[in-house]
């Protein structure tokens, strides 16, 4: 814990220097394998910053759990209130004013539990999220000085390295914290040795970190989904039910869910499938018990739909 406090003090020095020079504060990304405490470290550093009257932007790129909204989402939100021990980041204030802590994040829907399942889509959405976060920083001095804290997934294979480098570039990261993995630290230090504006730092994982089984991870996902609709135990929400004419809505899926084998294609014909292609879904029994994301797009243009942020979610049960 002492090393985490020292990290906060170093970040606070960066913020004071940024304030004096009229520059941006530290833009920190925390990387490492699964179950080393990346989200916990994010909360600790954010809480320290709040106690210094800072208002950093928290960016959650871990699509497996969803710290603020739903699993499968990429979010960014200014942190302006202390993170509750029981509630964590609280809930997103999308249903009604809440008596508990609530966030107003900007959300992009990825829809997979693993960034490696659709790398192209993940890159498109992280780039859009970065634009939104940097726009917020440009508009508010408090956010500009306080900087960003970026939490990531535990993917550290070749695909994970590609995604980390992409995120560093689009978010203009200047501090990379490698948590609990010596080889990853060495690789990051080597990759950015010629980038003098980027510091690669190493921290040991907390002694309280434990490995989580897949069953437990799934339980966490289900709990987050329930919390989105029904709130937290102390501050409950009341989701409404309504009937919708299926002719009034249009449902899309990103990418193609199932494909015929390449051997079934005509001779000389190559498969042409885009990872970001929108496929219209006909409403039928297959969408029952599904969660659909509601887009804020004001145009049916494919690129607009793909890059639009999300205004909420609906659960289909009939």
PDB file of C-alpha atoms in Angstrom:
ATOM      1  CA  UNK A   1       0.000   0.000   0.000  1.00  0.00           C
ATOM      2  CA  UNK A   2       2.948   2.326   0.603  1.00  0.00           C
ATOM      3  CA  UNK A   3       3.923   2.046  -3.049  1.00  0.00           C
ATOM      4  CA  UNK A   4       0.364   2.987  -4.064  1.00  0.00           C
ATOM      5  CA  UNK A   5       0.521   6.086  -1.861  1.00  0.00           C
ATOM      6  CA  UNK A   6       3.876   7.018  -3.370  1.00  0.00           C
ATOM      7  CA  UNK A   7       2.334   6.648  -6.821  1.00  0.00           C
ATOM      8  CA  UNK A   8      -0.448   9.042  -5.828  1.00  0.00           C
ATOM      9  CA  UNK A   9       2.091  11.576  -4.578  1.00  0.00           C
ATOM     10  CA  UNK A  10       3.971  11.363  -7.874  1.00  0.00           C
ATOM     11  CA  UNK A  11       0.734  11.878  -9.821  1.00  0.00           C
ATOM     12  CA  UNK A  12      -0.180  14.825  -7.618  1.00  0.00           C
ATOM     13  CA  UNK A  13       3.162  16.443  -8.415  1.00  0.00           C
ATOM     14  CA  UNK A  14       2.326  16.021 -12.104  1.00  0.00           C
ATOM     15  CA  UNK A  15      -1.034  17.720 -11.533  1.00  0.00           C
ATOM     16  CA  UNK A  16       0.543  20.671  -9.740  1.00  0.00           C
ATOM     17  CA  UNK A  17       3.059  21.062 -12.551  1.00  0.00           C
ATOM     18  CA  UNK A  18       0.277  20.872 -15.143  1.00  0.00           C
ATOM     19  CA  UNK A  19      -1.691  23.548 -13.286  1.00  0.00           C
ATOM     20  CA  UNK A  20       1.308  25.865 -13.147  1.00  0.00           C
ATOM     21  CA  UNK A  21       2.100  25.429 -16.855  1.00  0.00           C
ATOM     22  CA  UNK A  22      -1.473  25.337 -18.134  1.00  0.00           C
ATOM     23  CA  UNK A  23      -0.987  21.806 -19.464  1.00  0.00           C
ATOM     24  CA  UNK A  24      -2.870  18.520 -19.127  1.00  0.00           C
ATOM     25  CA  UNK A  25      -2.545  16.409 -16.019  1.00  0.00           C
ATOM     26  CA  UNK A  26      -1.321  12.800 -15.947  1.00  0.00           C
ATOM     27  CA  UNK A  27      -3.055  10.373 -18.292  1.00  0.00           C
ATOM     28  CA  UNK A  28      -2.526   6.999 -16.650  1.00  0.00           C
ATOM     29  CA  UNK A  29      -3.248   3.537 -18.020  1.00  0.00           C
ATOM     30  CA  UNK A  30      -3.056   0.504 -15.720  1.00  0.00           C
ATOM     31  CA  UNK A  31      -2.174  -2.771 -17.444  1.00  0.00           C
ATOM     32  CA  UNK A  32      -1.541  -6.303 -16.241  1.00  0.00           C
ATOM     33  CA  UNK A  33      -2.936  -9.847 -16.357  1.00  0.00           C
ATOM     34  CA  UNK A  34      -6.247 -10.873 -14.846  1.00  0.00           C
ATOM     35  CA  UNK A  35      -6.707 -10.829 -11.080  1.00  0.00           C
ATOM     36  CA  UNK A  36      -3.835  -8.557 -10.083  1.00  0.00           C
ATOM     37  CA  UNK A  37      -6.008  -5.722  -8.736  1.00  0.00           C
ATOM     38  CA  UNK A  38      -6.077  -3.214 -11.615  1.00  0.00           C
ATOM     39  CA  UNK A  39      -9.573  -1.958 -10.804  1.00  0.00           C
ATOM     40  CA  UNK A  40      -8.762  -1.791  -7.087  1.00  0.00           C
ATOM     41  CA  UNK A  41      -5.650   0.266  -7.821  1.00  0.00           C
ATOM     42  CA  UNK A  42      -7.745   2.567 -10.016  1.00  0.00           C
ATOM     43  CA  UNK A  43     -10.195   3.114  -7.151  1.00  0.00           C
ATOM     44  CA  UNK A  44      -7.390   3.797  -4.680  1.00  0.00           C
ATOM     45  CA  UNK A  45      -5.679   6.369  -6.901  1.00  0.00           C
ATOM     46  CA  UNK A  46      -9.018   7.986  -7.779  1.00  0.00           C
ATOM     47  CA  UNK A  47      -9.975   8.194  -4.094  1.00  0.00           C
ATOM     48  CA  UNK A  48      -6.641   9.810  -3.222  1.00  0.00           C
ATOM     49  CA  UNK A  49      -7.129  12.310  -6.053  1.00  0.00           C
ATOM     50  CA  UNK A  50     -10.642  13.170  -4.838  1.00  0.00           C
ATOM     51  CA  UNK A  51      -9.305  13.908  -1.369  1.00  0.00           C
ATOM     52  CA  UNK A  52      -7.014  16.440  -3.023  1.00  0.00           C
ATOM     53  CA  UNK A  53     -10.115  18.098  -4.552  1.00  0.00           C
ATOM     54  CA  UNK A  54      -9.352  16.718  -8.004  1.00  0.00           C
ATOM     55  CA  UNK A  55     -11.917  15.513 -10.538  1.00  0.00           C
ATOM     56  CA  UNK A  56     -10.178  12.932 -12.743  1.00  0.00           C
ATOM     57  CA  UNK A  57     -11.826  11.155 -15.651  1.00  0.00           C
ATOM     58  CA  UNK A  58     -12.188   7.421 -15.067  1.00  0.00           C
ATOM     59  CA  UNK A  59     -12.090   5.312 -18.237  1.00  0.00           C
ATOM     60  CA  UNK A  60     -13.142   1.669 -17.972  1.00  0.00           C
ATOM     61  CA  UNK A  61     -11.914  -0.460 -20.886  1.00  0.00           C
ATOM     62  CA  UNK A  62     -12.494  -3.794 -19.116  1.00  0.00           C
ATOM     63  CA  UNK A  63     -15.523  -5.157 -20.969  1.00  0.00           C
ATOM     64  CA  UNK A  64     -15.672  -8.347 -18.915  1.00  0.00           C
ATOM     65  CA  UNK A  65     -17.340  -6.825 -15.863  1.00  0.00           C
ATOM     66  CA  UNK A  66     -18.442  -3.237 -16.378  1.00  0.00           C
ATOM     67  CA  UNK A  67     -17.601  -1.105 -13.361  1.00  0.00           C
ATOM     68  CA  UNK A  68     -20.383   1.431 -13.878  1.00  0.00           C
ATOM     69  CA  UNK A  69     -22.982   0.178 -16.356  1.00  0.00           C
ATOM     70  CA  UNK A  70     -23.134  -3.199 -18.089  1.00  0.00           C
ATOM     71  CA  UNK A  71     -20.606  -5.891 -18.944  1.00  0.00           C
ATOM     72  CA  UNK A  72     -19.576  -5.479 -22.574  1.00  0.00           C
ATOM     73  CA  UNK A  73     -19.387  -1.681 -22.436  1.00  0.00           C
ATOM     74  CA  UNK A  74     -16.635   0.921 -22.661  1.00  0.00           C
ATOM     75  CA  UNK A  75     -17.243   3.908 -20.394  1.00  0.00           C
ATOM     76  CA  UNK A  76     -15.768   7.221 -19.330  1.00  0.00           C
ATOM     77  CA  UNK A  77     -17.035   9.383 -16.491  1.00  0.00           C
ATOM     78  CA  UNK A  78     -15.748  12.249 -14.327  1.00  0.00           C
ATOM     79  CA  UNK A  79     -15.266  11.194 -10.719  1.00  0.00           C
ATOM     80  CA  UNK A  80     -16.462  13.968  -8.428  1.00  0.00           C
ATOM     81  CA  UNK A  81     -17.566  12.077  -5.315  1.00  0.00           C
ATOM     82  CA  UNK A  82     -15.913   9.600  -2.995  1.00  0.00           C
ATOM     83  CA  UNK A  83     -16.171   5.980  -4.140  1.00  0.00           C
ATOM     84  CA  UNK A  84     -18.380   4.107  -1.673  1.00  0.00           C
ATOM     85  CA  UNK A  85     -16.873   1.023  -0.029  1.00  0.00           C
ATOM     86  CA  UNK A  86     -20.040  -1.045  -0.504  1.00  0.00           C
ATOM     87  CA  UNK A  87     -21.365   0.383  -3.755  1.00  0.00           C
ATOM     88  CA  UNK A  88     -18.086   0.808  -5.608  1.00  0.00           C
ATOM     89  CA  UNK A  89     -18.646   3.323  -8.403  1.00  0.00           C
ATOM     90  CA  UNK A  90     -22.378   3.254  -7.703  1.00  0.00           C
ATOM     91  CA  UNK A  91     -24.926   3.063 -10.497  1.00  0.00           C
ATOM     92  CA  UNK A  92     -25.489   5.020 -13.672  1.00  0.00           C
ATOM     93  CA  UNK A  93     -28.256   7.569 -13.169  1.00  0.00           C
ATOM     94  CA  UNK A  94     -30.300   6.536 -16.187  1.00  0.00           C
ATOM     95  CA  UNK A  95     -33.635   5.563 -14.646  1.00  0.00           C
ATOM     96  CA  UNK A  96     -34.323   8.289 -12.107  1.00  0.00           C
ATOM     97  CA  UNK A  97     -32.543  10.445  -9.509  1.00  0.00           C
ATOM     98  CA  UNK A  98     -30.923   8.157  -6.971  1.00  0.00           C
ATOM     99  CA  UNK A  99     -30.422   8.623  -3.251  1.00  0.00           C
ATOM    100  CA  UNK A 100     -27.102   6.810  -3.573  1.00  0.00           C
ATOM    101  CA  UNK A 101     -23.996   7.626  -5.522  1.00  0.00           C
ATOM    102  CA  UNK A 102     -24.604   7.751  -9.248  1.00  0.00           C
ATOM    103  CA  UNK A 103     -22.524   8.436 -12.321  1.00  0.00           C
ATOM    104  CA  UNK A 104     -23.330  10.003 -15.671  1.00  0.00           C
ATOM    105  CA  UNK A 105     -20.944   8.148 -17.953  1.00  0.00           C
ATOM    106  CA  UNK A 106     -20.611   8.214 -21.690  1.00  0.00           C
ATOM    107  CA  UNK A 107     -21.036   4.626 -22.849  1.00  0.00           C
ATOM    108  CA  UNK A 108     -20.157   2.711 -25.999  1.00  0.00           C
ATOM    109  CA  UNK A 109     -21.423  -0.808 -26.499  1.00  0.00           C
ATOM    110  CA  UNK A 110     -18.894  -3.456 -27.531  1.00  0.00           C
ATOM    111  CA  UNK A 111     -20.981  -6.524 -26.718  1.00  0.00           C
ATOM    112  CA  UNK A 112     -18.288  -9.139 -26.080  1.00  0.00           C
ATOM    113  CA  UNK A 113     -16.634 -10.160 -22.782  1.00  0.00           C
ATOM    114  CA  UNK A 114     -13.149 -10.236 -24.350  1.00  0.00           C
ATOM    115  CA  UNK A 115     -11.445  -7.458 -26.381  1.00  0.00           C
ATOM    116  CA  UNK A 116      -9.823 -10.128 -28.540  1.00  0.00           C
ATOM    117  CA  UNK A 117     -13.160 -11.352 -29.920  1.00  0.00           C
ATOM    118  CA  UNK A 118     -13.530  -8.358 -32.239  1.00  0.00           C
ATOM    119  CA  UNK A 119     -10.349  -6.301 -32.190  1.00  0.00           C
ATOM    120  CA  UNK A 120     -11.367  -3.990 -35.028  1.00  0.00           C
ATOM    121  CA  UNK A 121     -14.622  -3.008 -33.318  1.00  0.00           C
ATOM    122  CA  UNK A 122     -12.841  -2.584 -29.982  1.00  0.00           C
ATOM    123  CA  UNK A 123     -10.349  -0.194 -31.583  1.00  0.00           C
ATOM    124  CA  UNK A 124     -13.087   1.816 -33.284  1.00  0.00           C
ATOM    125  CA  UNK A 125     -14.994   2.263 -30.025  1.00  0.00           C
ATOM    126  CA  UNK A 126     -11.952   3.060 -27.871  1.00  0.00           C
ATOM    127  CA  UNK A 127     -10.957   5.732 -30.389  1.00  0.00           C
ATOM    128  CA  UNK A 128     -14.433   7.304 -30.161  1.00  0.00           C
ATOM    129  CA  UNK A 129     -14.377   7.085 -26.368  1.00  0.00           C
ATOM    130  CA  UNK A 130     -10.968   8.763 -26.328  1.00  0.00           C
ATOM    131  CA  UNK A 131     -12.320  11.630 -28.434  1.00  0.00           C
ATOM    132  CA  UNK A 132     -15.177  12.133 -25.978  1.00  0.00           C
ATOM    133  CA  UNK A 133     -12.892  11.991 -22.933  1.00  0.00           C
ATOM    134  CA  UNK A 134     -10.392  14.438 -24.436  1.00  0.00           C
ATOM    135  CA  UNK A 135     -13.230  16.790 -25.392  1.00  0.00           C
ATOM    136  CA  UNK A 136     -14.368  16.825 -21.755  1.00  0.00           C
ATOM    137  CA  UNK A 137     -10.821  17.547 -20.614  1.00  0.00           C
ATOM    138  CA  UNK A 138     -10.522  20.418 -23.080  1.00  0.00           C
ATOM    139  CA  UNK A 139     -13.754  21.997 -21.804  1.00  0.00           C
ATOM    140  CA  UNK A 140     -13.108  21.871 -18.042  1.00  0.00           C
ATOM    141  CA  UNK A 141      -9.990  23.026 -16.228  1.00  0.00           C
ATOM    142  CA  UNK A 142     -10.574  20.716 -13.244  1.00  0.00           C
ATOM    143  CA  UNK A 143     -10.683  17.639 -15.470  1.00  0.00           C
ATOM    144  CA  UNK A 144      -7.741  18.858 -17.542  1.00  0.00           C
ATOM    145  CA  UNK A 145      -5.505  19.260 -14.505  1.00  0.00           C
ATOM    146  CA  UNK A 146      -6.736  16.083 -12.783  1.00  0.00           C
ATOM    147  CA  UNK A 147      -6.087  13.902 -15.838  1.00  0.00           C
ATOM    148  CA  UNK A 148      -7.369  10.431 -16.659  1.00  0.00           C
ATOM    149  CA  UNK A 149      -7.231   7.026 -14.987  1.00  0.00           C
ATOM    150  CA  UNK A 150      -7.698   4.153 -17.457  1.00  0.00           C
ATOM    151  CA  UNK A 151      -8.526   0.616 -16.321  1.00  0.00           C
ATOM    152  CA  UNK A 152      -7.941  -2.203 -18.814  1.00  0.00           C
ATOM    153  CA  UNK A 153      -8.718  -5.879 -19.335  1.00  0.00           C
ATOM    154  CA  UNK A 154      -6.319  -8.693 -18.439  1.00  0.00           C
ATOM    155  CA  UNK A 155      -5.472  -9.593 -22.046  1.00  0.00           C
ATOM    156  CA  UNK A 156      -1.667  -9.637 -22.362  1.00  0.00           C
ATOM    157  CA  UNK A 157      -0.998 -11.931 -25.333  1.00  0.00           C
ATOM    158  CA  UNK A 158       0.015 -10.558 -28.754  1.00  0.00           C
ATOM    159  CA  UNK A 159      -3.515  -9.237 -29.299  1.00  0.00           C
ATOM    160  CA  UNK A 160      -3.445  -7.660 -25.858  1.00  0.00           C
ATOM    161  CA  UNK A 161      -0.172  -5.885 -26.652  1.00  0.00           C
ATOM    162  CA  UNK A 162      -1.713  -4.535 -29.859  1.00  0.00           C
ATOM    163  CA  UNK A 163      -4.719  -3.226 -27.943  1.00  0.00           C
ATOM    164  CA  UNK A 164      -2.576  -1.663 -25.202  1.00  0.00           C
ATOM    165  CA  UNK A 165      -0.488   0.215 -27.768  1.00  0.00           C
ATOM    166  CA  UNK A 166      -3.648   1.406 -29.520  1.00  0.00           C
ATOM    167  CA  UNK A 167      -5.108   2.698 -26.242  1.00  0.00           C
ATOM    168  CA  UNK A 168      -1.870   4.461 -25.334  1.00  0.00           C
ATOM    169  CA  UNK A 169      -1.963   6.276 -28.674  1.00  0.00           C
ATOM    170  CA  UNK A 170      -5.639   7.293 -28.802  1.00  0.00           C
ATOM    171  CA  UNK A 171      -5.796   8.457 -25.167  1.00  0.00           C
ATOM    172  CA  UNK A 172      -2.415  10.249 -25.357  1.00  0.00           C
ATOM    173  CA  UNK A 173      -1.243   8.271 -22.333  1.00  0.00           C
ATOM    174  CA  UNK A 174       1.930   9.524 -20.670  1.00  0.00           C
ATOM    175  CA  UNK A 175       2.134   7.091 -17.730  1.00  0.00           C
ATOM    176  CA  UNK A 176       1.862   3.305 -18.056  1.00  0.00           C
ATOM    177  CA  UNK A 177       1.549   1.427 -14.761  1.00  0.00           C
ATOM    178  CA  UNK A 178       2.306  -2.279 -15.102  1.00  0.00           C
ATOM    179  CA  UNK A 179       0.814  -4.200 -12.198  1.00  0.00           C
ATOM    180  CA  UNK A 180       2.066  -7.582 -11.058  1.00  0.00           C
ATOM    181  CA  UNK A 181       3.814  -8.839 -14.203  1.00  0.00           C
ATOM    182  CA  UNK A 182       7.582  -8.549 -14.717  1.00  0.00           C
ATOM    183  CA  UNK A 183       7.650  -9.645 -18.357  1.00  0.00           C
ATOM    184  CA  UNK A 184       4.907  -7.220 -19.366  1.00  0.00           C
ATOM    185  CA  UNK A 185       6.839  -4.420 -17.682  1.00  0.00           C
ATOM    186  CA  UNK A 186      10.008  -5.329 -19.577  1.00  0.00           C
ATOM    187  CA  UNK A 187       8.118  -5.466 -22.876  1.00  0.00           C
ATOM    188  CA  UNK A 188       6.393  -2.123 -22.294  1.00  0.00           C
ATOM    189  CA  UNK A 189       9.670  -0.498 -21.262  1.00  0.00           C
ATOM    190  CA  UNK A 190      11.283  -1.774 -24.456  1.00  0.00           C
ATOM    191  CA  UNK A 191       8.385  -0.686 -26.675  1.00  0.00           C
ATOM    192  CA  UNK A 192       8.389   2.868 -25.309  1.00  0.00           C
ATOM    193  CA  UNK A 193      12.081   3.389 -24.607  1.00  0.00           C
ATOM    194  CA  UNK A 194      12.288   5.947 -27.426  1.00  0.00           C
ATOM    195  CA  UNK A 195       9.152   7.830 -26.335  1.00  0.00           C
ATOM    196  CA  UNK A 196      10.501  10.265 -23.760  1.00  0.00           C
ATOM    197  CA  UNK A 197       7.009  11.601 -23.051  1.00  0.00           C
ATOM    198  CA  UNK A 198       5.810   8.191 -21.811  1.00  0.00           C
ATOM    199  CA  UNK A 199       6.909   6.781 -18.461  1.00  0.00           C
ATOM    200  CA  UNK A 200       6.576   3.043 -17.829  1.00  0.00           C
ATOM    201  CA  UNK A 201       6.309   2.223 -14.122  1.00  0.00           C
ATOM    202  CA  UNK A 202       6.034  -1.053 -12.227  1.00  0.00           C
ATOM    203  CA  UNK A 203       3.999  -1.846  -9.129  1.00  0.00           C
ATOM    204  CA  UNK A 204       3.622  -5.096  -7.220  1.00  0.00           C
ATOM    205  CA  UNK A 205       0.133  -6.502  -6.815  1.00  0.00           C
ATOM    206  CA  UNK A 206      -1.478  -6.276  -3.398  1.00  0.00           C
ATOM    207  CA  UNK A 207      -1.163  -9.228  -1.050  1.00  0.00           C
ATOM    208  CA  UNK A 208      -4.947  -9.393  -0.803  1.00  0.00           C
ATOM    209  CA  UNK A 209      -5.453 -10.217  -4.484  1.00  0.00           C
ATOM    210  CA  UNK A 210      -6.957 -13.652  -5.199  1.00  0.00           C
ATOM    211  CA  UNK A 211      -7.612 -15.615  -8.393  1.00  0.00           C
ATOM    212  CA  UNK A 212     -11.269 -15.753  -9.417  1.00  0.00           C
ATOM    213  CA  UNK A 213     -12.855 -18.730 -11.117  1.00  0.00           C
ATOM    214  CA  UNK A 214     -15.006 -18.477 -14.249  1.00  0.00           C
ATOM    215  CA  UNK A 215     -18.130 -19.293 -12.247  1.00  0.00           C
ATOM    216  CA  UNK A 216     -17.472 -16.374  -9.926  1.00  0.00           C
ATOM    217  CA  UNK A 217     -16.792 -14.037 -12.850  1.00  0.00           C
ATOM    218  CA  UNK A 218     -20.115 -15.004 -14.384  1.00  0.00           C
ATOM    219  CA  UNK A 219     -21.852 -14.301 -11.080  1.00  0.00           C
ATOM    220  CA  UNK A 220     -20.265 -10.843 -11.026  1.00  0.00           C
ATOM    221  CA  UNK A 221     -21.519 -10.179 -14.552  1.00  0.00           C
ATOM    222  CA  UNK A 222     -25.063 -11.236 -13.662  1.00  0.00           C
ATOM    223  CA  UNK A 223     -24.987  -9.091 -10.538  1.00  0.00           C
ATOM    224  CA  UNK A 224     -23.919  -6.023 -12.542  1.00  0.00           C
ATOM    225  CA  UNK A 225     -26.737  -6.597 -15.032  1.00  0.00           C
ATOM    226  CA  UNK A 226     -29.265  -6.863 -12.213  1.00  0.00           C
ATOM    227  CA  UNK A 227     -27.871  -3.744 -10.517  1.00  0.00           C
ATOM    228  CA  UNK A 228     -28.341  -1.755 -13.709  1.00  0.00           C
ATOM    229  CA  UNK A 229     -32.079  -2.453 -13.752  1.00  0.00           C
ATOM    230  CA  UNK A 230     -32.888  -2.838 -10.050  1.00  0.00           C
ATOM    231  CA  UNK A 231     -30.245  -0.690  -8.381  1.00  0.00           C
ATOM    232  CA  UNK A 232     -28.263  -1.499  -5.273  1.00  0.00           C
ATOM    233  CA  UNK A 233     -29.643  -3.125  -2.100  1.00  0.00           C
ATOM    234  CA  UNK A 234     -29.703   0.166  -0.182  1.00  0.00           C
ATOM    235  CA  UNK A 235     -30.957   2.255  -3.115  1.00  0.00           C
ATOM    236  CA  UNK A 236     -33.334   0.285  -5.285  1.00  0.00           C
ATOM    237  CA  UNK A 237     -34.645   1.219  -8.727  1.00  0.00           C
ATOM    238  CA  UNK A 238     -37.985   0.264 -10.252  1.00  0.00           C
ATOM    239  CA  UNK A 239     -37.642  -0.640 -13.931  1.00  0.00           C
ATOM    240  CA  UNK A 240     -40.783  -0.227 -16.001  1.00  0.00           C
ATOM    241  CA  UNK A 241     -42.278  -2.774 -18.379  1.00  0.00           C
ATOM    242  CA  UNK A 242     -43.784  -1.760 -21.687  1.00  0.00           C
ATOM    243  CA  UNK A 243     -45.034  -3.306 -24.908  1.00  0.00           C
ATOM    244  CA  UNK A 244     -43.336  -2.237 -28.135  1.00  0.00           C
ATOM    245  CA  UNK A 245     -44.536  -2.718 -31.677  1.00  0.00           C
ATOM    246  CA  UNK A 246     -41.684  -4.546 -33.377  1.00  0.00           C
ATOM    247  CA  UNK A 247     -42.372  -2.577 -36.549  1.00  0.00           C
ATOM    248  CA  UNK A 248     -41.370   0.597 -34.710  1.00  0.00           C
ATOM    249  CA  UNK A 249     -37.825  -0.510 -33.919  1.00  0.00           C
ATOM    250  CA  UNK A 250     -34.831  -1.728 -35.873  1.00  0.00           C
ATOM    251  CA  UNK A 251     -32.377  -4.188 -34.347  1.00  0.00           C
ATOM    252  CA  UNK A 252     -28.816  -4.623 -35.575  1.00  0.00           C
ATOM    253  CA  UNK A 253     -26.002  -6.968 -34.674  1.00  0.00           C
ATOM    254  CA  UNK A 254     -22.367  -6.046 -35.260  1.00  0.00           C
ATOM    255  CA  UNK A 255     -20.586  -8.720 -37.281  1.00  0.00           C
ATOM    256  CA  UNK A 256     -21.904 -12.043 -38.478  1.00  0.00           C
ATOM    257  CA  UNK A 257     -22.817 -14.509 -35.757  1.00  0.00           C
ATOM    258  CA  UNK A 258     -22.367 -17.709 -37.749  1.00  0.00           C
ATOM    259  CA  UNK A 259     -20.769 -18.403 -41.113  1.00  0.00           C
ATOM    260  CA  UNK A 260     -20.707 -21.298 -43.510  1.00  0.00           C
ATOM    261  CA  UNK A 261     -17.285 -22.976 -43.733  1.00  0.00           C
ATOM    262  CA  UNK A 262     -14.923 -21.618 -46.376  1.00  0.00           C
ATOM    263  CA  UNK A 263     -15.046 -25.007 -48.137  1.00  0.00           C
ATOM    264  CA  UNK A 264     -18.719 -24.360 -48.901  1.00  0.00           C
ATOM    265  CA  UNK A 265     -17.934 -21.233 -50.929  1.00  0.00           C
ATOM    266  CA  UNK A 266     -17.715 -21.439 -54.744  1.00  0.00           C
ATOM    267  CA  UNK A 267     -14.245 -22.124 -56.136  1.00  0.00           C
ATOM    268  CA  UNK A 268     -12.225 -18.925 -56.478  1.00  0.00           C
ATOM    269  CA  UNK A 269     -14.497 -16.895 -54.212  1.00  0.00           C
ATOM    270  CA  UNK A 270     -12.988 -15.393 -51.070  1.00  0.00           C
ATOM    271  CA  UNK A 271     -15.006 -14.600 -47.990  1.00  0.00           C
ATOM    272  CA  UNK A 272     -15.693 -10.897 -47.543  1.00  0.00           C
ATOM    273  CA  UNK A 273     -16.867 -10.262 -44.002  1.00  0.00           C
ATOM    274  CA  UNK A 274     -16.243  -7.115 -41.997  1.00  0.00           C
ATOM    275  CA  UNK A 275     -15.830  -7.310 -38.242  1.00  0.00           C
ATOM    276  CA  UNK A 276     -17.743  -4.035 -38.007  1.00  0.00           C
ATOM    277  CA  UNK A 277     -20.488  -4.832 -40.498  1.00  0.00           C
ATOM    278  CA  UNK A 278     -24.003  -4.154 -39.231  1.00  0.00           C
ATOM    279  CA  UNK A 279     -26.438  -7.001 -39.824  1.00  0.00           C
ATOM    280  CA  UNK A 280     -30.160  -6.371 -39.444  1.00  0.00           C
ATOM    281  CA  UNK A 281     -31.841  -8.796 -37.045  1.00  0.00           C
ATOM    282  CA  UNK A 282     -35.445  -9.820 -37.544  1.00  0.00           C
ATOM    283  CA  UNK A 283     -37.341  -9.754 -34.234  1.00  0.00           C
ATOM    284  CA  UNK A 284     -38.284 -13.318 -33.308  1.00  0.00           C
ATOM    285  CA  UNK A 285     -37.870 -15.784 -30.464  1.00  0.00           C
ATOM    286  CA  UNK A 286     -34.072 -15.620 -30.754  1.00  0.00           C
ATOM    287  CA  UNK A 287     -33.990 -12.199 -29.071  1.00  0.00           C
ATOM    288  CA  UNK A 288     -36.044 -13.358 -26.099  1.00  0.00           C
ATOM    289  CA  UNK A 289     -34.148 -12.926 -22.809  1.00  0.00           C
ATOM    290  CA  UNK A 290     -31.620 -10.718 -24.575  1.00  0.00           C
ATOM    291  CA  UNK A 291     -30.322  -7.310 -23.547  1.00  0.00           C
ATOM    292  CA  UNK A 292     -30.410  -4.684 -26.288  1.00  0.00           C
ATOM    293  CA  UNK A 293     -28.453  -1.433 -26.262  1.00  0.00           C
ATOM    294  CA  UNK A 294     -30.316   1.752 -27.229  1.00  0.00           C
ATOM    295  CA  UNK A 295     -28.212   3.975 -29.439  1.00  0.00           C
ATOM    296  CA  UNK A 296     -28.264   7.766 -29.504  1.00  0.00           C
ATOM    297  CA  UNK A 297     -27.690   7.830 -33.270  1.00  0.00           C
ATOM    298  CA  UNK A 298     -29.889  10.272 -35.198  1.00  0.00           C
ATOM    299  CA  UNK A 299     -29.160   8.696 -38.568  1.00  0.00           C
ATOM    300  CA  UNK A 300     -29.503   5.156 -39.963  1.00  0.00           C
ATOM    301  CA  UNK A 301     -26.065   5.485 -41.534  1.00  0.00           C
ATOM    302  CA  UNK A 302     -23.986   2.407 -40.680  1.00  0.00           C
ATOM    303  CA  UNK A 303     -20.921   4.329 -39.515  1.00  0.00           C
ATOM    304  CA  UNK A 304     -23.056   6.641 -37.384  1.00  0.00           C
ATOM    305  CA  UNK A 305     -24.814   3.708 -35.743  1.00  0.00           C
ATOM    306  CA  UNK A 306     -21.540   1.914 -35.106  1.00  0.00           C
ATOM    307  CA  UNK A 307     -19.830   4.881 -33.456  1.00  0.00           C
ATOM    308  CA  UNK A 308     -22.814   6.231 -31.541  1.00  0.00           C
ATOM    309  CA  UNK A 309     -22.847   6.215 -27.762  1.00  0.00           C
ATOM    310  CA  UNK A 310     -25.499   4.348 -25.782  1.00  0.00           C
ATOM    311  CA  UNK A 311     -28.360   5.982 -23.860  1.00  0.00           C
ATOM    312  CA  UNK A 312     -29.644   2.875 -22.090  1.00  0.00           C
ATOM    313  CA  UNK A 313     -30.476  -0.822 -22.221  1.00  0.00           C
ATOM    314  CA  UNK A 314     -33.648  -2.875 -22.465  1.00  0.00           C
ATOM    315  CA  UNK A 315     -34.276  -6.463 -21.464  1.00  0.00           C
ATOM    316  CA  UNK A 316     -36.480  -8.491 -23.810  1.00  0.00           C
ATOM    317  CA  UNK A 317     -38.518 -11.071 -21.914  1.00  0.00           C
ATOM    318  CA  UNK A 318     -41.496 -11.811 -24.202  1.00  0.00           C
TER     319      UNK A 318
END
